[in-house]
Short mmCIF file of C-alpha atoms and ligand atoms in Angstrom, two decimals:
data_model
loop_
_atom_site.label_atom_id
_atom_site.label_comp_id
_atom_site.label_asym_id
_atom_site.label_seq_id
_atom_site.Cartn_x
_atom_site.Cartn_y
_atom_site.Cartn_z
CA UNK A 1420 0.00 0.00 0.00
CA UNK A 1421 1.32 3.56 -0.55
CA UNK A 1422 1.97 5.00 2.54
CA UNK A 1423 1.83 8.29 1.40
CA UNK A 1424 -1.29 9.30 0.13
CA UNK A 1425 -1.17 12.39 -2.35
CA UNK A 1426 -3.44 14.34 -4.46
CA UNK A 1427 -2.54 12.01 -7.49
CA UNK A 1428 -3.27 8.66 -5.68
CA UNK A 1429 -5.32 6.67 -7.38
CA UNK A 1430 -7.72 4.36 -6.08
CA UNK A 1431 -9.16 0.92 -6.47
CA UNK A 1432 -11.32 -1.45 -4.59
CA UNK A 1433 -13.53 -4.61 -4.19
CA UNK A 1434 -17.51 -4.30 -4.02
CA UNK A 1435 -19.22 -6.89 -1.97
CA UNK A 1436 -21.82 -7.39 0.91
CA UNK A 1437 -20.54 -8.31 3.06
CA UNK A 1438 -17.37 -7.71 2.09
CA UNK A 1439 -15.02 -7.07 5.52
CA UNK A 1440 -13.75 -10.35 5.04
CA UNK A 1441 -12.10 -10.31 1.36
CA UNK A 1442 -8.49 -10.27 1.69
CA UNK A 1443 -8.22 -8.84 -2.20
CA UNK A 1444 -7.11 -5.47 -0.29
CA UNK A 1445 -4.16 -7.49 1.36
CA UNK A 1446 -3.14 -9.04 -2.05
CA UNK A 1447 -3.62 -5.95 -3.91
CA UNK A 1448 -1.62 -2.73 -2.03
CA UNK A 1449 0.79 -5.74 -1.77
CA UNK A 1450 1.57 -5.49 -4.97
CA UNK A 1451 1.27 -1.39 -5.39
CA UNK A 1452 4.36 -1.59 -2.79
CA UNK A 1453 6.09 -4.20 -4.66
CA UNK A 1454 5.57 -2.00 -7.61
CA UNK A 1455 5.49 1.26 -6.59
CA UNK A 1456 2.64 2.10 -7.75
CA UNK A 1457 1.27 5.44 -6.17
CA UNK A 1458 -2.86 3.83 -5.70
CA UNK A 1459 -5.07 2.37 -2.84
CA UNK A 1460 -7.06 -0.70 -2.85
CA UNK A 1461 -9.88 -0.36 -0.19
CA UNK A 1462 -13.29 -2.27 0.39
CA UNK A 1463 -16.31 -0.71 -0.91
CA UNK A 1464 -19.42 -2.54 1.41
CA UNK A 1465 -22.21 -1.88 -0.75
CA UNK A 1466 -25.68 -3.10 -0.23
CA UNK A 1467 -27.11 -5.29 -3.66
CA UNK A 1468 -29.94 -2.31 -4.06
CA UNK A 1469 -27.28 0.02 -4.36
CA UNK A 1470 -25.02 -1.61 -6.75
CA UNK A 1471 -26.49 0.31 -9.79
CA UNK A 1472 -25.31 3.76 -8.25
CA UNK A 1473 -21.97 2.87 -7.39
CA UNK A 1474 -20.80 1.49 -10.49
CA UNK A 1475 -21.49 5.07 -12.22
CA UNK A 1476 -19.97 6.84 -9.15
CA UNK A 1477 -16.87 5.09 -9.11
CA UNK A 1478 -16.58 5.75 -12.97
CA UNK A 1479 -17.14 9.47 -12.20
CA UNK A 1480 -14.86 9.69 -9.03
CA UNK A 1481 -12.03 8.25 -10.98
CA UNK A 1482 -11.94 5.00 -9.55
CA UNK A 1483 -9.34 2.67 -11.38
CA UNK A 1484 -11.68 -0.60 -10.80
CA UNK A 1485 -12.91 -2.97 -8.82
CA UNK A 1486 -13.25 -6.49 -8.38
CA UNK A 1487 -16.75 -7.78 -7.17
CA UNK A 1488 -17.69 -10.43 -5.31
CA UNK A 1489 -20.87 -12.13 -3.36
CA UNK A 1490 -24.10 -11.01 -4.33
CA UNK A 1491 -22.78 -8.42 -7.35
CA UNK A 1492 -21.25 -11.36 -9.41
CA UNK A 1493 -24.32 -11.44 -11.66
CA UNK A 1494 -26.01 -8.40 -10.63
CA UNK A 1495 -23.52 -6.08 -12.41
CA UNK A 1496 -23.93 -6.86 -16.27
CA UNK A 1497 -26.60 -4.93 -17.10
CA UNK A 1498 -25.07 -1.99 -15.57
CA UNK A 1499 -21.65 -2.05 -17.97
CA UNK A 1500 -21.18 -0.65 -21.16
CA UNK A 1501 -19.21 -3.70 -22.31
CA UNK A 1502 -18.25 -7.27 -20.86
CA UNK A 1503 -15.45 -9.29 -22.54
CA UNK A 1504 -16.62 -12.75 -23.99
CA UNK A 1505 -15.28 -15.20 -21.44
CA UNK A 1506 -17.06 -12.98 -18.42
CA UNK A 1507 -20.70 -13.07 -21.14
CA UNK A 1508 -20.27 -17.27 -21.25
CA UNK A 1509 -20.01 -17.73 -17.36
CA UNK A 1510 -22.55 -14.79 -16.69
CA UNK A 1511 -20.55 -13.57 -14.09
CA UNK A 1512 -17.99 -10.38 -13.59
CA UNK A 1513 -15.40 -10.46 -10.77
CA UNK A 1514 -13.23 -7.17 -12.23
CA UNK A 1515 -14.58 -4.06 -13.86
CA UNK A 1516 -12.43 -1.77 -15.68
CA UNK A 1517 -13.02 2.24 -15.79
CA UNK A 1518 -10.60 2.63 -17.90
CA UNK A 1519 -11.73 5.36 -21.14
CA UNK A 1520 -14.46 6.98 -19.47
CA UNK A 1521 -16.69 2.94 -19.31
CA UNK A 1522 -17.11 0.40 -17.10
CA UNK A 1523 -15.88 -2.87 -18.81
CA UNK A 1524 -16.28 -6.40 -16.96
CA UNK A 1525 -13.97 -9.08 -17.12
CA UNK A 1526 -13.90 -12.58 -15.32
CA UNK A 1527 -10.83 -13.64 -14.23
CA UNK A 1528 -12.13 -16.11 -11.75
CA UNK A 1529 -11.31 -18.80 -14.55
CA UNK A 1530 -7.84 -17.41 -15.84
CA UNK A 1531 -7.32 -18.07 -12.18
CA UNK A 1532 -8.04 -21.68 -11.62
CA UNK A 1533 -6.42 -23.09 -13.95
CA UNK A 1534 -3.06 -21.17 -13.68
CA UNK A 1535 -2.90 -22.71 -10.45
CA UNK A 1536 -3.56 -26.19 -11.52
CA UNK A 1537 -0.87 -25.06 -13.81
CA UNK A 1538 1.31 -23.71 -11.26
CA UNK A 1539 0.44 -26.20 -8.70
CA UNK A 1540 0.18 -29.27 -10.73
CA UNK A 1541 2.02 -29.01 -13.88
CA UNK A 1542 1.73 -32.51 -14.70
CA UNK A 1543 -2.25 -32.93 -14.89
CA UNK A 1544 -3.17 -34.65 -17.67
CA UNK A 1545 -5.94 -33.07 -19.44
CA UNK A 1546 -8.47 -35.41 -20.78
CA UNK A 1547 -11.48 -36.12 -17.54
CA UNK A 1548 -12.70 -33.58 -15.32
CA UNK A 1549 -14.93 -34.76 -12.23
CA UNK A 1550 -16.38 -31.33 -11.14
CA UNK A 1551 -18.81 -31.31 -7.66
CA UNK A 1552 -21.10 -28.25 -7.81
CA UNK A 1553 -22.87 -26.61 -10.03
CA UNK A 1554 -23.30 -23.01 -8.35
CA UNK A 1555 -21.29 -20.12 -9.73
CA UNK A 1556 -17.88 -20.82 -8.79
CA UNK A 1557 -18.75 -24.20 -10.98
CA UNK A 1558 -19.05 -22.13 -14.34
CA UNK A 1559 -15.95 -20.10 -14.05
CA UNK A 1560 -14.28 -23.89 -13.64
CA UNK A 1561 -15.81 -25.72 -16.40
CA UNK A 1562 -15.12 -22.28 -18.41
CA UNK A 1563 -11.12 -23.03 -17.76
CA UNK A 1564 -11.80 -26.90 -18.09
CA UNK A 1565 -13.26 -25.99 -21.57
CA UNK A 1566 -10.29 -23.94 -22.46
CA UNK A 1567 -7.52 -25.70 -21.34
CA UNK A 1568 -8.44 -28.84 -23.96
CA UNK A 1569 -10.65 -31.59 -21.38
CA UNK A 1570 -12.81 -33.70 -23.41
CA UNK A 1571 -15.01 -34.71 -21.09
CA UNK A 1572 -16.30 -32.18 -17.86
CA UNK A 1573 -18.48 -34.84 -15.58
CA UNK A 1574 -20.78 -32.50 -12.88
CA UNK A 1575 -21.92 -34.22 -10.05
CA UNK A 1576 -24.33 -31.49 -8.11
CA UNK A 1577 -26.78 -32.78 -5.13
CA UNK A 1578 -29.94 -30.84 -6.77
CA UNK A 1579 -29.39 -32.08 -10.44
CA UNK A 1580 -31.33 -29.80 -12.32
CA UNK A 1581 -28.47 -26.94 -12.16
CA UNK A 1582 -26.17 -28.78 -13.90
CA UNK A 1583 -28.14 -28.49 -16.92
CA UNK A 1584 -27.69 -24.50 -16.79
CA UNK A 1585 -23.58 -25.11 -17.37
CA UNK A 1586 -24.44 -26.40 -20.89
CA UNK A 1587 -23.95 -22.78 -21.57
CA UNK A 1588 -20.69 -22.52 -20.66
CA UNK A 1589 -19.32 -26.05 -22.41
CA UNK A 1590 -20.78 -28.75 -23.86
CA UNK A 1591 -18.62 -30.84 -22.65
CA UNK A 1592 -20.59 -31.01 -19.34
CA UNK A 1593 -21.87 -34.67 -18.72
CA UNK A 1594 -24.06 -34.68 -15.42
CA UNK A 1595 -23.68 -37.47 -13.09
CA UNK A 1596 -25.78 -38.69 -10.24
CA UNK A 1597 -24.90 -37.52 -6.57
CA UNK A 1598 -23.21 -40.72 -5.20
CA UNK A 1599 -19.81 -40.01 -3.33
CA UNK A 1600 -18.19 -43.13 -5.28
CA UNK A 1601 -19.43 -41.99 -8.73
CA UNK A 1602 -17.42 -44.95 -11.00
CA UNK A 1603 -16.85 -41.55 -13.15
CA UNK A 1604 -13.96 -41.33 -10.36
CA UNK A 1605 -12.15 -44.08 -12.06
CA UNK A 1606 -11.13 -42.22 -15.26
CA UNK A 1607 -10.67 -38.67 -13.89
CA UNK A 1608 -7.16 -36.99 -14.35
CA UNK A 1609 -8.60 -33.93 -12.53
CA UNK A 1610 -11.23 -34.14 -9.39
CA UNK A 1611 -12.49 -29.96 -8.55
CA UNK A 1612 -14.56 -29.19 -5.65
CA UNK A 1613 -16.52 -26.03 -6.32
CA UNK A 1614 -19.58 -26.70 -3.86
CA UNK A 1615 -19.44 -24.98 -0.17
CA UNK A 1616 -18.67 -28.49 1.13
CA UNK A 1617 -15.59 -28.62 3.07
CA UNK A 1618 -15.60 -25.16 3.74
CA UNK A 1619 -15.72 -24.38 7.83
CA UNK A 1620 -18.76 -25.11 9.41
CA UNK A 1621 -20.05 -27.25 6.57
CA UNK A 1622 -20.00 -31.17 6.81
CA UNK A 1623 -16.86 -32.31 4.43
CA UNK A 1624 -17.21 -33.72 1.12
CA UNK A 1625 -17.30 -37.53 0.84
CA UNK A 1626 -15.83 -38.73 -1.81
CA UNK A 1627 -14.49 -42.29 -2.63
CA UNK A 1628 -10.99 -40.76 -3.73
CA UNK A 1629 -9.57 -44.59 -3.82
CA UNK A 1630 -11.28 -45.29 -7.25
CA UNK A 1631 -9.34 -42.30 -8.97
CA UNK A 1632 -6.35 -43.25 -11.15
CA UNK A 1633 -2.99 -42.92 -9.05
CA UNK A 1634 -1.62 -40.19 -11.55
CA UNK A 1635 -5.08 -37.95 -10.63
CA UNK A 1636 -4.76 -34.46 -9.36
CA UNK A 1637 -7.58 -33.48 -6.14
CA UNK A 1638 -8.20 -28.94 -6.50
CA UNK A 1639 -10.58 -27.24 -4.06
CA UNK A 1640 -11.55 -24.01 -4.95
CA UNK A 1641 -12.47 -24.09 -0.98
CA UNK A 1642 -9.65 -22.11 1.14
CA UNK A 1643 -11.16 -21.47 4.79
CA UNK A 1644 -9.62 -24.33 5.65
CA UNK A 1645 -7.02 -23.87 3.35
CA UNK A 1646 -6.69 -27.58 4.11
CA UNK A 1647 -9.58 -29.45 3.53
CA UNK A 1648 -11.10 -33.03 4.60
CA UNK A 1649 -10.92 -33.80 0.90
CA UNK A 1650 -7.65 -32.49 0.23
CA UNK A 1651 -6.63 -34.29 3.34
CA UNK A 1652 -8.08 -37.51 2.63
CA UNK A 1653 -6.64 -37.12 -1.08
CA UNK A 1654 -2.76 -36.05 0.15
CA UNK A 1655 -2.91 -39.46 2.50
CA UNK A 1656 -4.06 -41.23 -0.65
CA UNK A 1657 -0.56 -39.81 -2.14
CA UNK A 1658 -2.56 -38.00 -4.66
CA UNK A 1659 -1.11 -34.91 -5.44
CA UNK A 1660 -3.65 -32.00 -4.50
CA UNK A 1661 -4.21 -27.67 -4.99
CA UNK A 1662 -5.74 -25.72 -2.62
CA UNK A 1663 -7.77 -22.58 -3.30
CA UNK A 1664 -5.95 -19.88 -2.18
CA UNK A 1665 -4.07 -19.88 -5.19
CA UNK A 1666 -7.03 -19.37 -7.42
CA UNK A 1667 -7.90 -16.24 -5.43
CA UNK A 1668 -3.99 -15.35 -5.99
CA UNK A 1669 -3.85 -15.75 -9.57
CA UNK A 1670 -7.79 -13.96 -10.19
CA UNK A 1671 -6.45 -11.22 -8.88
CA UNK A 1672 -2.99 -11.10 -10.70
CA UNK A 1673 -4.91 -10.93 -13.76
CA UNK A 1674 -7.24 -8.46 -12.32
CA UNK A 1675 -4.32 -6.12 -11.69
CA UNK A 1676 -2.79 -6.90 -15.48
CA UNK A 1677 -6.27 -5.27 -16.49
CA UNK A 1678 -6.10 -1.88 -14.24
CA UNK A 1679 -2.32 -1.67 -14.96
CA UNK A 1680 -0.68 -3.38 -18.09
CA UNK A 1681 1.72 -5.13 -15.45
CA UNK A 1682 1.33 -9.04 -14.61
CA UNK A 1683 2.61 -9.16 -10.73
CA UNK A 1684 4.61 -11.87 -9.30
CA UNK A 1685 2.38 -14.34 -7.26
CA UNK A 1686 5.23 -14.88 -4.87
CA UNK A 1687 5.81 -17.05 -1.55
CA UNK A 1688 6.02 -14.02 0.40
CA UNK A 1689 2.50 -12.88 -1.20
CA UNK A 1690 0.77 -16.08 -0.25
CA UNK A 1691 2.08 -16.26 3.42
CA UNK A 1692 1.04 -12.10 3.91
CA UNK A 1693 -2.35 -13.12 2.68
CA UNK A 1694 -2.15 -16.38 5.15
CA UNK A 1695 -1.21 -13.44 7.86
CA UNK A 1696 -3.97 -11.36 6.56
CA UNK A 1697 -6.47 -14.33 6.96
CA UNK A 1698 -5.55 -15.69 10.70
P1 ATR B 2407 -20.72 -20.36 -5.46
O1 ATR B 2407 -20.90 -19.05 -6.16
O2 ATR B 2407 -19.63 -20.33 -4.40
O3 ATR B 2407 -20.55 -21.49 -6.41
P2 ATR B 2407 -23.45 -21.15 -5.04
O4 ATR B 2407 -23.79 -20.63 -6.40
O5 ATR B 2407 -24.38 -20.85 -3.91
O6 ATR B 2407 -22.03 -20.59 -4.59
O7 ATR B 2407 -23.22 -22.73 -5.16
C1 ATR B 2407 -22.96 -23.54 -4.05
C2 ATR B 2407 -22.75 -24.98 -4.52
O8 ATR B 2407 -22.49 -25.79 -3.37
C3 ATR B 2407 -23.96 -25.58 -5.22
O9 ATR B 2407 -23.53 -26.48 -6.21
C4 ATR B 2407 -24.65 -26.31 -4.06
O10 ATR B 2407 -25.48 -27.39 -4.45
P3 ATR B 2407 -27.04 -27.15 -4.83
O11 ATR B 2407 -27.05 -26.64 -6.24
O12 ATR B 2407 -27.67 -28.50 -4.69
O13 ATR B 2407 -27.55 -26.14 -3.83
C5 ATR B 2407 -23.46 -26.85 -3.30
N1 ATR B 2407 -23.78 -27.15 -1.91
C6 ATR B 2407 -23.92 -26.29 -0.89
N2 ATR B 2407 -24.21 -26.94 0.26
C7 ATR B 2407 -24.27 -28.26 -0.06
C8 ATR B 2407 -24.53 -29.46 0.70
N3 ATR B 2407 -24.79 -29.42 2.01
N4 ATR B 2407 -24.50 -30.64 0.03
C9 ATR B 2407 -24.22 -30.69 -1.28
N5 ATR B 2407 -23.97 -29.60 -2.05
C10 ATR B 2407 -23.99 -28.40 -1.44
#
C-alpha cells in the first residue's frame, strides 16, 4: 500500500456485501508496494440495491476498478457498457475496468483456476474432469476446463437440475448422479470441488478418492480451511492436491494486469502475507 497518500493517488477497490472479510485489499496494495505504484485498494461494502449507483460513481470519481464479489457477481452486467466474452459465457464479472471513461467487466475467476492447476500441478493430464457443484464458482471452472483442452467435464451437483444451466458454458458437461463413489472417479485426471462443502462449518465432502487413477490431481476451490477433509483424505491417498488460495492469488494477478498493463509476481512471500492477513 502507498503509505503516502497524495493528491494524485489513485484508487481501487472490491464491491461486496458483506465484504469485511475479502483479503483482495491485502493481495492488492501488496503489490502497489512491490511495484510502486502510487494507488489504494480499499473495500467498498455496498448493499445489492445500491449496486447500480456505485458502479457510475466510481466511474465518475475516478476510480481505477474494482473487483466484485458475493451477491454483485451477476447483478452487475446490465449496468456495464461492455463485458469481454469469457465474463458473457459464465454470466458472471469479478473485475470491472473504468478505464476510457466505461465500465468494462472481465472474469478472471477462470484465468485463475487453472493457472494454479498449472502452477500447482504441472503434470495434470488433461483429458477427464470430475467437477462437484454446479453453483457459480462451478461455471468459471468448467469455463477453464473448456479452455484448457478436457474432453469430457463430468458435474456431479446434489440438486441435479443446475447442472443443466452449465451447458452454456461447455458442452462438454456430462451430469452425473450424486453418489460419493461416482465410477466416473475411475477415469478422472482432474477431481475440482466447487460446492461450499468442506468449507468451515459445513460437513466435508465424501468422496471415494480410492477409485481415482494414481496419476489424478484433487483442486478445491475451498480455502477457509485452506486444508480441507478432501484435500486431506486425497494427500494421504498420495494424490497430489491444490488448494484454493491460489485461485484467489492468480484472479487477482490478472485483475491487476487489467487496471495496470503489469502481470505481478504471485510470490511465496505474497501467499504467506495473505495467510497473515487471513488468521
Ligand atoms: P458459489 O458461487 O460459491 O458457487 P453457489 O452458487 O451458492 O455458490 O453454489 C454452491 C454450490 O455448493 C452448489 O452447487 C450447491 O449445491 P445445490 O445446487 O444443490 O444447492 C453446493 N452445496 C452447498 N451446500 C451443499 C450441501 N450441504 N451438500 C451438497 N452440495 C452443497
Amino acid at each position: 500500500m502507498n503509505s503516502e497518500v497524495s493528491g494524485k493517488t489513485k484508487f481501487a477497490g472490491v464491491i461486496g456485501w458483506p465484504v469485511s472479510h475479502s483479503l483482495s485489499p491485502a493481495i492488492h496494495n501488496y503489490w502497489f508496494e512491490q511495484y510502486g505504484i502510487d494507488a489504494v485498494y480499499v473495500p467498498f461494502p455496498t448493499r445489492p440495491e445500491a449496486l447500480s449507483t456505485a458502479i457510475p460513481a466510481l466511474l465518475e470519481t475516478g476510480c481505477i476498478g474494482t473487483n466484485l464479489t458475493l451477491p454483485h457477481k451477476e447483478l452487475v452486467l446490465p449496468m456495464l457498457a461492455d463485458v469481454d466474452p469469457i465474463a458473457r459465457a459464465i454470466g458472471a464479472v469479478n473485475t470491472v475496468s473504468f478505464a476510457d471513461g466505461a465500465a468494462k467487466g472481465y472474469n478472471t475467476d477462470a484465468y485463475g483456476f487453472w493457472k494454479n492447476i498449472e502452477e500447482r500441478a504441472p503434470k495434470v493430464q488433461k483429458k477427464i474432469a470430475f467437477v462437484v457443484g454446479a453453483g457459480g464458482a462451478a461455471r468459471a471452472v468448467v469455463a477453464a476446463l473448456d479452455q484448457a483442452g478436457f474432453e469430457a467435464i463430468f458435474v456431479m451437483n446434489r440438486t441435479r437440475d443446475k447442472v443443466n444451466s452449465l451447458y452454456s458454458v461447455s458442452r462438454k458437461v456430462r451430469p452425473v448422479e450424486w453418489f460419493p463413489a461416482a465410477e466416473e472417479l475411475e477415469v478422472a485426471d482432474l477431481v475440482v470441488n466447487t460446492s461450499s462443502l468442506g468449507m468451515v462449518t459445513q460437513p466435508p465432502l465424501e468422496l471415494a478418492l480410492g477409485k481415482l487413477p494414481p496419476h489424478a490431481v484433487v483442486a478445491d476451490i475451498v480455502y477457509t480451511p485452506l486444508e480441507t477433509p478432501l484435500q486431506a483424505a486425497a494427500r494421504r491417498l498420495g494424490l497430489t492436491t491444490v488448494d484454493g488460495l491460489g485461485m484467489l492469488l492468480y484472479q487477482a494477478q490478472k485483475a491487476f494486469e487489467i487496471w495496470f498493463g503489469i502481470l505481478p509476481e504471485v510470490s511465496a512471500d505474497l501467499r504467506m502475507k495473505v495467510l497473515e492477513a487471513k488468521a
